[in-house]
GROMACS .gro file of C-alpha atoms in nm:
model
  376
    1UNK     CA    1  -0.184  -3.449  -2.497
    2UNK     CA    2   0.194  -3.463  -2.519
    3UNK     CA    3   0.441  -3.691  -2.346
    4UNK     CA    4   0.801  -3.572  -2.329
    5UNK     CA    5   1.129  -3.738  -2.237
    6UNK     CA    6   1.410  -3.515  -2.109
    7UNK     CA    7   1.749  -3.518  -2.282
    8UNK     CA    8   2.089  -3.480  -2.119
    9UNK     CA    9   2.277  -3.173  -2.238
   10UNK     CA   10   2.621  -3.093  -2.103
   11UNK     CA   11   2.907  -2.919  -2.276
   12UNK     CA   12   3.199  -2.781  -2.078
   13UNK     CA   13   3.509  -2.577  -2.149
   14UNK     CA   14   3.676  -2.503  -1.814
   15UNK     CA   15   3.911  -2.204  -1.814
   16UNK     CA   16   3.999  -2.149  -1.450
   17UNK     CA   17   4.091  -2.499  -1.329
   18UNK     CA   18   4.428  -2.478  -1.159
   19UNK     CA   19   4.412  -2.101  -1.099
   20UNK     CA   20   4.275  -2.159  -0.749
   21UNK     CA   21   4.306  -2.444  -0.498
   22UNK     CA   22   4.043  -2.362  -0.238
   23UNK     CA   23   4.072  -2.487   0.116
   24UNK     CA   24   3.712  -2.386   0.184
   25UNK     CA   25   3.402  -2.354  -0.037
   26UNK     CA   26   3.063  -2.200   0.036
   27UNK     CA   27   2.749  -2.322  -0.145
   28UNK     CA   28   2.437  -2.107  -0.121
   29UNK     CA   29   2.106  -2.262  -0.224
   30UNK     CA   30   1.848  -2.170   0.036
   31UNK     CA   31   1.541  -2.348  -0.099
   32UNK     CA   32   1.327  -2.515  -0.226
   33UNK     CA   33   1.358  -2.892  -0.176
   34UNK     CA   34   1.363  -2.968  -0.548
   35UNK     CA   35   1.616  -2.694  -0.619
   36UNK     CA   36   1.842  -2.819  -0.341
   37UNK     CA   37   1.827  -3.170  -0.491
   38UNK     CA   38   1.916  -3.029  -0.833
   39UNK     CA   39   2.222  -2.857  -0.688
   40UNK     CA   40   2.361  -3.183  -0.546
   41UNK     CA   41   2.551  -3.280  -0.866
   42UNK     CA   42   2.741  -2.951  -0.838
   43UNK     CA   43   2.833  -3.042  -0.480
   44UNK     CA   44   2.949  -3.387  -0.592
   45UNK     CA   45   3.159  -3.233  -0.869
   46UNK     CA   46   3.322  -2.985  -0.631
   47UNK     CA   47   3.398  -3.258  -0.378
   48UNK     CA   48   3.554  -3.480  -0.643
   49UNK     CA   49   3.773  -3.195  -0.762
   50UNK     CA   50   3.865  -3.068  -0.414
   51UNK     CA   51   3.856  -3.372  -0.183
   52UNK     CA   52   4.031  -3.192   0.105
   53UNK     CA   53   3.833  -2.867   0.094
   54UNK     CA   54   3.597  -2.769   0.374
   55UNK     CA   55   3.255  -2.737   0.208
   56UNK     CA   56   2.965  -2.557   0.377
   57UNK     CA   57   2.610  -2.532   0.242
   58UNK     CA   58   2.379  -2.248   0.350
   59UNK     CA   59   2.014  -2.356   0.338
   60UNK     CA   60   1.686  -2.251   0.497
   61UNK     CA   61   1.535  -2.467   0.768
   62UNK     CA   62   1.245  -2.599   0.557
   63UNK     CA   63   1.480  -2.754   0.299
   64UNK     CA   64   1.769  -2.851   0.527
   65UNK     CA   65   1.649  -3.209   0.582
   66UNK     CA   66   1.757  -3.321   0.236
   67UNK     CA   67   2.119  -3.238   0.330
   68UNK     CA   68   2.112  -3.427   0.659
   69UNK     CA   69   2.421  -3.644   0.701
   70UNK     CA   70   2.544  -3.574   0.349
   71UNK     CA   71   2.884  -3.743   0.301
   72UNK     CA   72   3.026  -3.460   0.087
   73UNK     CA   73   2.945  -3.177   0.327
   74UNK     CA   74   3.153  -3.068   0.623
   75UNK     CA   75   2.889  -2.828   0.750
   76UNK     CA   76   2.525  -2.740   0.690
   77UNK     CA   77   2.461  -2.381   0.797
   78UNK     CA   78   2.087  -2.335   0.848
   79UNK     CA   79   1.937  -1.991   0.793
   80UNK     CA   80   1.639  -1.993   1.031
   81UNK     CA   81   1.410  -1.791   0.810
   82UNK     CA   82   1.084  -1.894   0.978
   83UNK     CA   83   1.197  -1.794   1.327
   84UNK     CA   84   1.351  -1.470   1.207
   85UNK     CA   85   1.042  -1.363   1.012
   86UNK     CA   86   0.812  -1.461   1.300
   87UNK     CA   87   1.022  -1.259   1.544
   88UNK     CA   88   1.035  -0.954   1.319
   89UNK     CA   89   0.654  -0.946   1.304
   90UNK     CA   90   0.634  -0.904   1.681
   91UNK     CA   91   0.807  -0.591   1.821
   92UNK     CA   92   0.853  -0.767   2.155
   93UNK     CA   93   1.052  -1.043   1.986
   94UNK     CA   94   1.267  -0.815   1.772
   95UNK     CA   95   1.577  -0.880   1.990
   96UNK     CA   96   1.535  -1.253   1.920
   97UNK     CA   97   1.552  -1.188   1.544
   98UNK     CA   98   1.864  -0.976   1.590
   99UNK     CA   99   2.025  -1.249   1.801
  100UNK     CA  100   1.947  -1.513   1.538
  101UNK     CA  101   2.098  -1.299   1.261
  102UNK     CA  102   2.411  -1.227   1.467
  103UNK     CA  103   2.455  -1.596   1.544
  104UNK     CA  104   2.414  -1.685   1.176
  105UNK     CA  105   2.667  -1.422   1.064
  106UNK     CA  106   2.910  -1.534   1.332
  107UNK     CA  107   2.900  -1.891   1.205
  108UNK     CA  108   2.919  -1.774   0.844
  109UNK     CA  109   3.234  -1.574   0.913
  110UNK     CA  110   3.396  -1.840   1.129
  111UNK     CA  111   3.541  -1.991   0.809
  112UNK     CA  112   3.740  -1.796   0.550
  113UNK     CA  113   3.589  -1.914   0.223
  114UNK     CA  114   3.807  -1.908  -0.087
  115UNK     CA  115   3.507  -1.961  -0.316
  116UNK     CA  116   3.139  -1.878  -0.266
  117UNK     CA  117   2.883  -2.005  -0.519
  118UNK     CA  118   2.542  -1.837  -0.521
  119UNK     CA  119   2.318  -2.091  -0.696
  120UNK     CA  120   1.998  -1.921  -0.577
  121UNK     CA  121   2.032  -1.578  -0.730
  122UNK     CA  122   1.808  -1.365  -0.507
  123UNK     CA  123   1.882  -1.067  -0.283
  124UNK     CA  124   1.908  -1.279   0.030
  125UNK     CA  125   2.153  -1.530  -0.118
  126UNK     CA  126   2.359  -1.252  -0.275
  127UNK     CA  127   2.389  -1.077   0.060
  128UNK     CA  128   2.499  -1.400   0.227
  129UNK     CA  129   2.770  -1.445  -0.037
  130UNK     CA  130   2.885  -1.087   0.012
  131UNK     CA  131   2.883  -1.108   0.392
  132UNK     CA  132   3.093  -1.425   0.379
  133UNK     CA  133   3.384  -1.200   0.270
  134UNK     CA  134   3.490  -1.460   0.015
  135UNK     CA  135   3.727  -1.302  -0.241
  136UNK     CA  136   3.564  -1.500  -0.525
  137UNK     CA  137   3.185  -1.484  -0.525
  138UNK     CA  138   3.041  -1.665  -0.826
  139UNK     CA  139   2.686  -1.615  -0.950
  140UNK     CA  140   2.485  -1.576  -1.267
  141UNK     CA  141   2.483  -1.263  -1.480
  142UNK     CA  142   2.215  -0.995  -1.482
  143UNK     CA  143   1.903  -1.127  -1.654
  144UNK     CA  144   1.945  -1.475  -1.504
  145UNK     CA  145   1.893  -1.379  -1.139
  146UNK     CA  146   1.636  -1.188  -0.937
  147UNK     CA  147   1.635  -0.890  -0.701
  148UNK     CA  148   1.967  -0.749  -0.828
  149UNK     CA  149   2.164  -1.027  -0.658
  150UNK     CA  150   2.437  -0.991  -0.922
  151UNK     CA  151   2.551  -0.674  -0.738
  152UNK     CA  152   2.695  -0.898  -0.466
  153UNK     CA  153   2.899  -1.134  -0.686
  154UNK     CA  154   3.226  -1.050  -0.860
  155UNK     CA  155   3.247  -1.338  -1.109
  156UNK     CA  156   2.929  -1.366  -1.313
  157UNK     CA  157   2.846  -1.656  -1.543
  158UNK     CA  158   2.607  -1.644  -1.836
  159UNK     CA  159   2.422  -1.976  -1.887
  160UNK     CA  160   2.462  -2.114  -2.239
  161UNK     CA  161   2.082  -2.138  -2.279
  162UNK     CA  162   1.797  -1.981  -2.084
  163UNK     CA  163   1.598  -2.306  -2.116
  164UNK     CA  164   1.861  -2.535  -1.963
  165UNK     CA  165   1.750  -2.797  -1.713
  166UNK     CA  166   1.832  -2.663  -1.367
  167UNK     CA  167   2.089  -2.938  -1.304
  168UNK     CA  168   2.285  -2.834  -1.613
  169UNK     CA  169   2.262  -2.465  -1.531
  170UNK     CA  170   2.395  -2.529  -1.181
  171UNK     CA  171   2.688  -2.723  -1.324
  172UNK     CA  172   2.764  -2.439  -1.561
  173UNK     CA  173   2.815  -2.213  -1.259
  174UNK     CA  174   3.106  -2.427  -1.137
  175UNK     CA  175   3.248  -2.554  -1.467
  176UNK     CA  176   3.538  -2.307  -1.472
  177UNK     CA  177   3.661  -2.447  -1.141
  178UNK     CA  178   3.622  -2.820  -1.207
  179UNK     CA  179   3.815  -3.058  -1.432
  180UNK     CA  180   3.594  -3.211  -1.705
  181UNK     CA  181   3.637  -3.560  -1.563
  182UNK     CA  182   3.503  -3.440  -1.229
  183UNK     CA  183   3.177  -3.299  -1.360
  184UNK     CA  184   2.890  -3.530  -1.281
  185UNK     CA  185   2.517  -3.515  -1.339
  186UNK     CA  186   2.443  -3.775  -1.074
  187UNK     CA  187   2.314  -3.664  -0.736
  188UNK     CA  188   2.410  -3.810  -0.401
  189UNK     CA  189   2.178  -3.814  -0.099
  190UNK     CA  190   2.263  -3.911   0.257
  191UNK     CA  191   2.014  -4.200   0.273
  192UNK     CA  192   2.138  -4.454   0.528
  193UNK     CA  193   2.066  -4.819   0.605
  194UNK     CA  194   1.851  -4.697   0.896
  195UNK     CA  195   1.630  -4.496   0.660
  196UNK     CA  196   1.600  -4.792   0.425
  197UNK     CA  197   1.523  -5.036   0.705
  198UNK     CA  198   1.231  -4.824   0.830
  199UNK     CA  199   1.085  -4.792   0.481
  200UNK     CA  200   1.128  -5.164   0.409
  201UNK     CA  201   0.965  -5.263   0.738
  202UNK     CA  202   0.664  -5.042   0.669
  203UNK     CA  203   0.610  -5.189   0.321
  204UNK     CA  204   0.668  -5.548   0.439
  205UNK     CA  205   0.431  -5.513   0.735
  206UNK     CA  206   0.155  -5.354   0.527
  207UNK     CA  207   0.188  -5.528   0.191
  208UNK     CA  208   0.431  -5.817   0.228
  209UNK     CA  209   0.653  -5.868  -0.074
  210UNK     CA  210   0.398  -5.757  -0.332
  211UNK     CA  211   0.502  -5.600  -0.660
  212UNK     CA  212   0.473  -5.373  -0.846
  213UNK     CA  213   0.457  -5.088  -0.598
  214UNK     CA  214   0.369  -4.743  -0.735
  215UNK     CA  215   0.398  -4.426  -0.526
  216UNK     CA  216   0.146  -4.152  -0.595
  217UNK     CA  217   0.244  -3.818  -0.443
  218UNK     CA  218  -0.021  -3.545  -0.486
  219UNK     CA  219   0.139  -3.274  -0.273
  220UNK     CA  220   0.319  -2.967  -0.405
  221UNK     CA  221   0.419  -2.629  -0.266
  222UNK     CA  222   0.197  -2.415  -0.489
  223UNK     CA  223  -0.179  -2.460  -0.544
  224UNK     CA  224  -0.136  -2.375  -0.911
  225UNK     CA  225   0.059  -2.698  -0.969
  226UNK     CA  226  -0.199  -2.922  -0.802
  227UNK     CA  227  -0.394  -3.185  -0.995
  228UNK     CA  228  -0.761  -3.236  -0.892
  229UNK     CA  229  -0.809  -3.487  -0.610
  230UNK     CA  230  -1.072  -3.677  -0.806
  231UNK     CA  231  -0.823  -3.718  -1.092
  232UNK     CA  232  -0.569  -3.865  -0.853
  233UNK     CA  233  -0.834  -4.100  -0.716
  234UNK     CA  234  -0.932  -4.218  -1.064
  235UNK     CA  235  -0.566  -4.270  -1.149
  236UNK     CA  236  -0.509  -4.483  -0.838
  237UNK     CA  237  -0.794  -4.710  -0.946
  238UNK     CA  238  -0.661  -4.732  -1.302
  239UNK     CA  239  -0.308  -4.816  -1.187
  240UNK     CA  240  -0.444  -5.102  -0.979
  241UNK     CA  241  -0.697  -5.230  -1.231
  242UNK     CA  242  -0.493  -5.192  -1.551
  243UNK     CA  243  -0.135  -5.244  -1.432
  244UNK     CA  244  -0.194  -5.465  -1.129
  245UNK     CA  245  -0.004  -5.216  -0.913
  246UNK     CA  246  -0.023  -5.173  -0.539
  247UNK     CA  247  -0.054  -4.798  -0.493
  248UNK     CA  248   0.089  -4.613  -0.196
  249UNK     CA  249  -0.012  -4.251  -0.135
  250UNK     CA  250   0.293  -4.067  -0.004
  251UNK     CA  251   0.268  -3.738   0.181
  252UNK     CA  252   0.458  -3.475   0.373
  253UNK     CA  253   0.384  -3.223   0.648
  254UNK     CA  254   0.031  -3.084   0.620
  255UNK     CA  255  -0.070  -3.327   0.343
  256UNK     CA  256  -0.224  -3.616   0.537
  257UNK     CA  257  -0.581  -3.488   0.499
  258UNK     CA  258  -0.532  -3.454   0.124
  259UNK     CA  259  -0.425  -3.816   0.074
  260UNK     CA  260  -0.709  -3.936   0.297
  261UNK     CA  261  -0.954  -3.747   0.076
  262UNK     CA  262  -0.807  -3.909  -0.233
  263UNK     CA  263  -0.831  -4.254  -0.076
  264UNK     CA  264  -1.196  -4.195   0.018
  265UNK     CA  265  -1.274  -4.125  -0.349
  266UNK     CA  266  -1.121  -4.451  -0.473
  267UNK     CA  267  -1.270  -4.797  -0.514
  268UNK     CA  268  -0.940  -4.981  -0.469
  269UNK     CA  269  -0.840  -4.815  -0.140
  270UNK     CA  270  -0.465  -4.755  -0.185
  271UNK     CA  271  -0.229  -4.768   0.111
  272UNK     CA  272  -0.152  -4.439   0.283
  273UNK     CA  273   0.222  -4.409   0.329
  274UNK     CA  274   0.402  -4.388   0.660
  275UNK     CA  275   0.458  -4.062   0.839
  276UNK     CA  276   0.819  -3.984   0.757
  277UNK     CA  277   1.037  -3.811   1.014
  278UNK     CA  278   1.271  -3.677   0.749
  279UNK     CA  279   1.299  -3.618   0.377
  280UNK     CA  280   1.557  -3.896   0.364
  281UNK     CA  281   1.301  -4.146   0.494
  282UNK     CA  282   1.072  -4.039   0.211
  283UNK     CA  283   1.363  -4.088  -0.029
  284UNK     CA  284   1.416  -4.441   0.104
  285UNK     CA  285   1.046  -4.520   0.061
  286UNK     CA  286   1.043  -4.391  -0.297
  287UNK     CA  287   1.353  -4.597  -0.373
  288UNK     CA  288   1.152  -4.914  -0.300
  289UNK     CA  289   0.886  -4.824  -0.555
  290UNK     CA  290   0.894  -4.937  -0.915
  291UNK     CA  291   0.737  -4.611  -1.026
  292UNK     CA  292   0.630  -4.274  -0.892
  293UNK     CA  293   0.345  -4.057  -1.025
  294UNK     CA  294   0.340  -3.697  -0.908
  295UNK     CA  295   0.312  -3.332  -1.000
  296UNK     CA  296   0.593  -3.076  -1.022
  297UNK     CA  297   0.723  -3.096  -0.665
  298UNK     CA  298   1.024  -3.148  -0.442
  299UNK     CA  299   0.947  -3.519  -0.390
  300UNK     CA  300   0.939  -3.556  -0.771
  301UNK     CA  301   1.307  -3.461  -0.779
  302UNK     CA  302   1.384  -3.679  -0.477
  303UNK     CA  303   1.229  -3.984  -0.644
  304UNK     CA  304   1.416  -3.912  -0.965
  305UNK     CA  305   1.743  -3.873  -0.775
  306UNK     CA  306   1.687  -4.212  -0.609
  307UNK     CA  307   1.655  -4.379  -0.949
  308UNK     CA  308   1.280  -4.440  -0.935
  309UNK     CA  309   1.104  -4.403  -1.273
  310UNK     CA  310   0.885  -4.092  -1.256
  311UNK     CA  311   0.570  -3.988  -1.439
  312UNK     CA  312   0.525  -3.616  -1.372
  313UNK     CA  313   0.214  -3.411  -1.446
  314UNK     CA  314   0.300  -3.058  -1.554
  315UNK     CA  315   0.081  -2.752  -1.604
  316UNK     CA  316   0.205  -2.394  -1.571
  317UNK     CA  317   0.576  -2.460  -1.514
  318UNK     CA  318   0.831  -2.518  -1.790
  319UNK     CA  319   0.922  -2.886  -1.818
  320UNK     CA  320   1.241  -2.801  -2.007
  321UNK     CA  321   1.378  -2.647  -1.688
  322UNK     CA  322   1.187  -2.828  -1.414
  323UNK     CA  323   1.126  -3.185  -1.533
  324UNK     CA  324   1.275  -3.470  -1.327
  325UNK     CA  325   1.624  -3.472  -1.469
  326UNK     CA  326   1.738  -3.826  -1.406
  327UNK     CA  327   1.594  -4.086  -1.638
  328UNK     CA  328   1.375  -4.280  -1.673
  329UNK     CA  329   1.085  -4.038  -1.671
  330UNK     CA  330   0.781  -3.923  -1.862
  331UNK     CA  331   0.626  -3.577  -1.858
  332UNK     CA  332   0.253  -3.541  -1.924
  333UNK     CA  333   0.089  -3.205  -1.987
  334UNK     CA  334  -0.205  -3.060  -2.173
  335UNK     CA  335  -0.171  -2.867  -2.496
  336UNK     CA  336  -0.282  -2.520  -2.391
  337UNK     CA  337  -0.163  -2.205  -2.570
  338UNK     CA  338  -0.066  -2.025  -2.248
  339UNK     CA  339   0.189  -2.288  -2.139
  340UNK     CA  340   0.427  -2.221  -1.975
  341UNK     CA  341   0.305  -1.926  -1.773
  342UNK     CA  342   0.416  -1.986  -1.413
  343UNK     CA  343   0.139  -1.749  -1.307
  344UNK     CA  344  -0.116  -1.777  -1.029
  345UNK     CA  345  -0.427  -1.837  -1.238
  346UNK     CA  346  -0.767  -1.841  -1.075
  347UNK     CA  347  -0.827  -2.179  -1.239
  348UNK     CA  348  -0.537  -2.398  -1.343
  349UNK     CA  349  -0.704  -2.515  -1.663
  350UNK     CA  350  -0.377  -2.665  -1.783
  351UNK     CA  351  -0.383  -2.907  -1.488
  352UNK     CA  352  -0.754  -2.984  -1.509
  353UNK     CA  353  -0.715  -3.068  -1.879
  354UNK     CA  354  -0.481  -3.359  -1.798
  355UNK     CA  355  -0.694  -3.673  -1.779
  356UNK     CA  356  -0.620  -3.981  -1.566
  357UNK     CA  357  -0.620  -4.193  -1.883
  358UNK     CA  358  -0.339  -3.980  -2.028
  359UNK     CA  359  -0.127  -4.032  -1.718
  360UNK     CA  360  -0.205  -4.405  -1.719
  361UNK     CA  361  -0.085  -4.428  -2.078
  362UNK     CA  362   0.248  -4.267  -1.989
  363UNK     CA  363   0.280  -4.487  -1.680
  364UNK     CA  364   0.203  -4.800  -1.881
  365UNK     CA  365   0.470  -4.716  -2.139
  366UNK     CA  366   0.730  -4.647  -1.873
  367UNK     CA  367   0.627  -4.953  -1.673
  368UNK     CA  368   0.670  -5.186  -1.971
  369UNK     CA  369   1.004  -5.028  -2.058
  370UNK     CA  370   1.160  -5.022  -1.713
  371UNK     CA  371   1.019  -5.314  -1.516
  372UNK     CA  372   1.225  -5.582  -1.695
  373UNK     CA  373   1.540  -5.375  -1.633
  374UNK     CA  374   1.471  -5.321  -1.262
  375UNK     CA  375   1.389  -5.690  -1.205
  376UNK     CA  376   1.724  -5.813  -1.335
   0.00000   0.00000   0.00000
């Protein structure tokens, strides 16, 4: 069993700063939640360099909540993928899909964008960049994107390393347009006092002022990245018995049954987290925790962005690229020869091979290291 700690790697040599002063900028990162979070430092850097520019972000509906009320955005343009796909499947609703696409294109073209950054690198995002009519459409070179999206960009950037953390790679896409002093690795989320007050009230009403509070988030978008429920249950008991932690099982849409199953398998009966109305409420809840234990997921990146120490369990995906970027964190994975594969295996042996005791060890190390710092 190996435990890794991510390292910050940034090296910039801007060449185009001063050649353009954009009045409007388009950011395209459609999904997923974790990838949107890891694009936020690029947004912050662009805003710091161009404080008066109108900045629009195109995102799909499922991931749009993380951008709600963001202070650095002038507009969030939601691409209603779910409704469009649902309408296209029904011939009787085909006109609805056409109307949604026309409305989206109308809003997209209502602003003349001087720069369009395609962080996503798929056919759909490339088409959106092209249809924006921006004269400068920046994306990654062939070999670093999918579905021939490079056909739709006219300034193509080659990442310095194929194994870069996604945050660094995203910053490399904008580095030619940003002064070195305005490049930042820190994210910014639109979490408000209202979000924090709701999270604090829930914790206070359920647990009082108890500490330490550890969030355990089992949910993830792909079954391949899931850790067995019984392993999560055993870990919850170990965190309580060995570290004296109060464990809270956090969850998102469609995950309530899963956390209830985990709780039923425990002896210590951890608290099931509140139903959050937005991703920012989840962010506020994670911010209150002294640690988060999770798998490779969007909430993993949210917790990391909020400054919560994260222990992340990895299996098929590459931790060099996908680990929680903001320290402190620990990555735990099994030593299997097929890692990383990012394939849909019938049995995710790499996840099953990670034992609760291994995760507890990483959590204990991080807990001892970080708790004195967070209590100051």
